PDB file of C-alpha atoms in Angstrom:
ATOM      1  CA  MET A 995       0.000   0.000   0.000  1.00  0.00           C
ATOM      2  CA  ARG A 996       2.841   2.343   0.816  1.00  0.00           C
ATOM      3  CA  SER A 997       4.489   1.880  -2.584  1.00  0.00           C
ATOM      4  CA  TRP A 998       1.159   2.557  -4.329  1.00  0.00           C
ATOM      5  CA  SER A 999       0.849   5.877  -2.465  1.00  0.00           C
ATOM      6  CA  LEU A1000       4.372   6.816  -3.495  1.00  0.00           C
ATOM      7  CA  VAL A1001       3.584   6.090  -7.155  1.00  0.00           C
ATOM      8  CA  VAL A1002       0.459   8.258  -7.007  1.00  0.00           C
ATOM      9  CA  VAL A1003       2.343  11.148  -5.383  1.00  0.00           C
ATOM     10  CA  LEU A1004       5.114  10.959  -7.998  1.00  0.00           C
ATOM     11  CA  LEU A1005       2.624  10.919 -10.879  1.00  0.00           C
ATOM     12  CA  VAL A1006       0.801  13.954  -9.494  1.00  0.00           C
ATOM     13  CA  ALA A1007       4.114  15.814  -9.105  1.00  0.00           C
ATOM     14  CA  ILE A1008       5.127  15.008 -12.684  1.00  0.00           C
ATOM     15  CA  VAL A1009       1.805  16.228 -14.059  1.00  0.00           C
ATOM     16  CA  LEU A1010       1.885  19.449 -12.048  1.00  0.00           C
ATOM     17  CA  LEU A1011       5.514  20.294 -12.776  1.00  0.00           C
ATOM     18  CA  GLY A1012       5.622  19.057 -16.363  1.00  0.00           C
ATOM     19  CA  GLY A1013       2.860  21.303 -17.663  1.00  0.00           C
ATOM     20  CA  GLU A1014       4.539  24.604 -16.882  1.00  0.00           C
ATOM     21  CA  SER A1015       6.420  26.693 -19.407  1.00  0.00           C
ATOM     22  CA  VAL A1016      10.186  26.552 -19.178  1.00  0.00           C
ATOM     23  CA  TYR A1017      10.301  30.281 -19.847  1.00  0.00           C
ATOM     24  CA  ALA A1018       7.594  32.541 -18.461  1.00  0.00           C
ATOM     25  CA  ARG A1019       6.617  31.872 -14.870  1.00  0.00           C
ATOM     26  CA  ARG A1020       4.117  33.927 -12.941  1.00  0.00           C
ATOM     27  CA  SER A1021       4.250  34.570  -9.217  1.00  0.00           C
ATOM     28  CA  LYS A1022       1.134  34.489  -7.053  1.00  0.00           C
ATOM     29  CA  ASP A1023       0.631  38.229  -7.563  1.00  0.00           C
ATOM     30  CA  GLY A1024       0.751  37.800 -11.349  1.00  0.00           C
ATOM     31  CA  ALA A1025       4.230  39.235 -11.895  1.00  0.00           C
ATOM     32  CA  CYS A1026       6.308  37.474 -14.512  1.00  0.00           C
ATOM     33  CA  ALA A1027       9.570  36.033 -13.165  1.00  0.00           C
ATOM     34  CA  CYS A1028      12.388  35.656 -15.692  1.00  0.00           C
ATOM     35  CA  PRO A1029      16.097  34.928 -15.290  1.00  0.00           C
ATOM     36  CA  ARG A1030      18.498  37.861 -15.619  1.00  0.00           C
ATOM     37  CA  ILE A1031      20.264  36.415 -18.628  1.00  0.00           C
ATOM     38  CA  TYR A1032      20.827  38.792 -21.528  1.00  0.00           C
ATOM     39  CA  ASP A1033      20.145  36.820 -24.684  1.00  0.00           C
ATOM     40  CA  PRO A1034      18.157  39.296 -26.795  1.00  0.00           C
ATOM     41  CA  VAL A1035      15.410  38.294 -29.186  1.00  0.00           C
ATOM     42  CA  CYS A1036      13.459  40.359 -31.685  1.00  0.00           C
ATOM     43  CA  GLY A1037       9.687  39.970 -31.485  1.00  0.00           C
ATOM     44  CA  THR A1038       7.168  40.109 -34.304  1.00  0.00           C
ATOM     45  CA  ASP A1039       6.195  43.525 -32.903  1.00  0.00           C
ATOM     46  CA  LEU A1040       9.762  44.638 -33.819  1.00  0.00           C
ATOM     47  CA  SER A1041      10.614  45.205 -30.149  1.00  0.00           C
ATOM     48  CA  THR A1042      13.790  43.792 -28.622  1.00  0.00           C
ATOM     49  CA  TYR A1043      13.332  41.688 -25.476  1.00  0.00           C
ATOM     50  CA  ALA A1044      16.182  40.871 -23.068  1.00  0.00           C
ATOM     51  CA  ASN A1045      15.500  37.145 -23.433  1.00  0.00           C
ATOM     52  CA  ARG A1046      12.898  34.648 -24.609  1.00  0.00           C
ATOM     53  CA  CYS A1047      11.243  34.597 -21.189  1.00  0.00           C
ATOM     54  CA  MET A1048      10.572  38.343 -21.320  1.00  0.00           C
ATOM     55  CA  LEU A1049       9.018  37.965 -24.757  1.00  0.00           C
ATOM     56  CA  ASP A1050       6.876  35.055 -23.535  1.00  0.00           C
ATOM     57  CA  CYS A1051       5.589  37.199 -20.655  1.00  0.00           C
ATOM     58  CA  LYS A1052       4.623  39.981 -23.049  1.00  0.00           C
ATOM     59  CA  ALA A1053       3.062  37.411 -25.398  1.00  0.00           C
ATOM     60  CA  GLU A1054       0.813  36.194 -22.569  1.00  0.00           C
ATOM     61  CA  GLU A1055      -0.375  39.767 -21.985  1.00  0.00           C
ATOM     62  CA  MET A1056      -0.948  40.324 -25.709  1.00  0.00           C
ATOM     63  CA  ALA A1057      -2.842  37.032 -26.093  1.00  0.00           C
ATOM     64  CA  ALA A1058      -5.472  38.356 -23.689  1.00  0.00           C
ATOM     65  CA  ARG A1059      -6.136  41.036 -26.337  1.00  0.00           C
ATOM     66  CA  SER A1060      -6.107  38.475 -29.184  1.00  0.00           C
ATOM     67  CA  ILE A1061      -2.726  39.680 -30.461  1.00  0.00           C
ATOM     68  CA  GLU A1062      -0.112  37.056 -31.297  1.00  0.00           C
ATOM     69  CA  LEU A1063       3.496  37.820 -30.393  1.00  0.00           C
ATOM     70  CA  ARG A1064       6.300  35.452 -31.395  1.00  0.00           C
ATOM     71  CA  VAL A1065      10.070  35.460 -31.774  1.00  0.00           C
ATOM     72  CA  LEU A1066      11.051  36.871 -35.145  1.00  0.00           C
ATOM     73  CA  ARG A1067      14.770  36.163 -34.745  1.00  0.00           C
ATOM     74  CA  ARG A1068      17.678  36.007 -32.310  1.00  0.00           C
ATOM     75  CA  GLY A1069      19.436  39.241 -31.429  1.00  0.00           C
ATOM     76  CA  ALA A1070      18.214  42.799 -31.088  1.00  0.00           C
ATOM     77  CA  CYS A1071      15.829  44.043 -33.747  1.00  0.00           C
ATOM     78  CA  ASP A1072      18.300  46.727 -34.845  1.00  0.00           C
ATOM     79  CA  GLU A1073      21.227  44.277 -35.218  1.00  0.00           C
ATOM     80  CA  PRO A1074      22.169  42.737 -38.573  1.00  0.00           C
ATOM     81  CA  ILE A1075      20.180  39.585 -39.307  1.00  0.00           C
ATOM     82  CA  GLN A1076      21.618  36.346 -37.971  1.00  0.00           C
ATOM     83  CA  GLU A1077      19.993  32.955 -38.287  1.00  0.00           C
ATOM     84  CA  PRO A1078      16.214  32.830 -37.665  1.00  0.00           C
ATOM     85  CA  ILE A1079      14.856  30.775 -34.780  1.00  0.00           C
ATOM     86  CA  GLU A1080      13.023  27.664 -35.886  1.00  0.00           C
ATOM     87  CA  GLU A1081       9.507  27.515 -34.516  1.00  0.00           C
ATOM     88  CA  GLN A1082       8.998  24.827 -31.898  1.00  0.00           C
ATOM     89  CA  PRO A1083       5.810  22.800 -32.355  1.00  0.00           C
ATOM     90  CA  GLU A1084       3.302  23.483 -29.606  1.00  0.00           C
ATOM     91  CA  GLU A1085       2.526  20.574 -27.359  1.00  0.00           C
TER      92      GLU A1085
END
């Protein structure tokens, strides 16, 4: 019985932790928490975001207004074009 309880607890933990975004995380007060890593990306709104997480946070806000925001490319929008980011299929 004890091992069955352990299996159930582990499965619940996997489901709860596995469904969250790797990037944008919201605190209980709704603030978006992102790492302080500067890895700029250019969004489809032609704004430069400090990293993918920051863009994902803004995209969540924009989605509430039915506006889609995605990564256009790596690097700042005003930098010369590097390689584009390949779109990841949504799960």
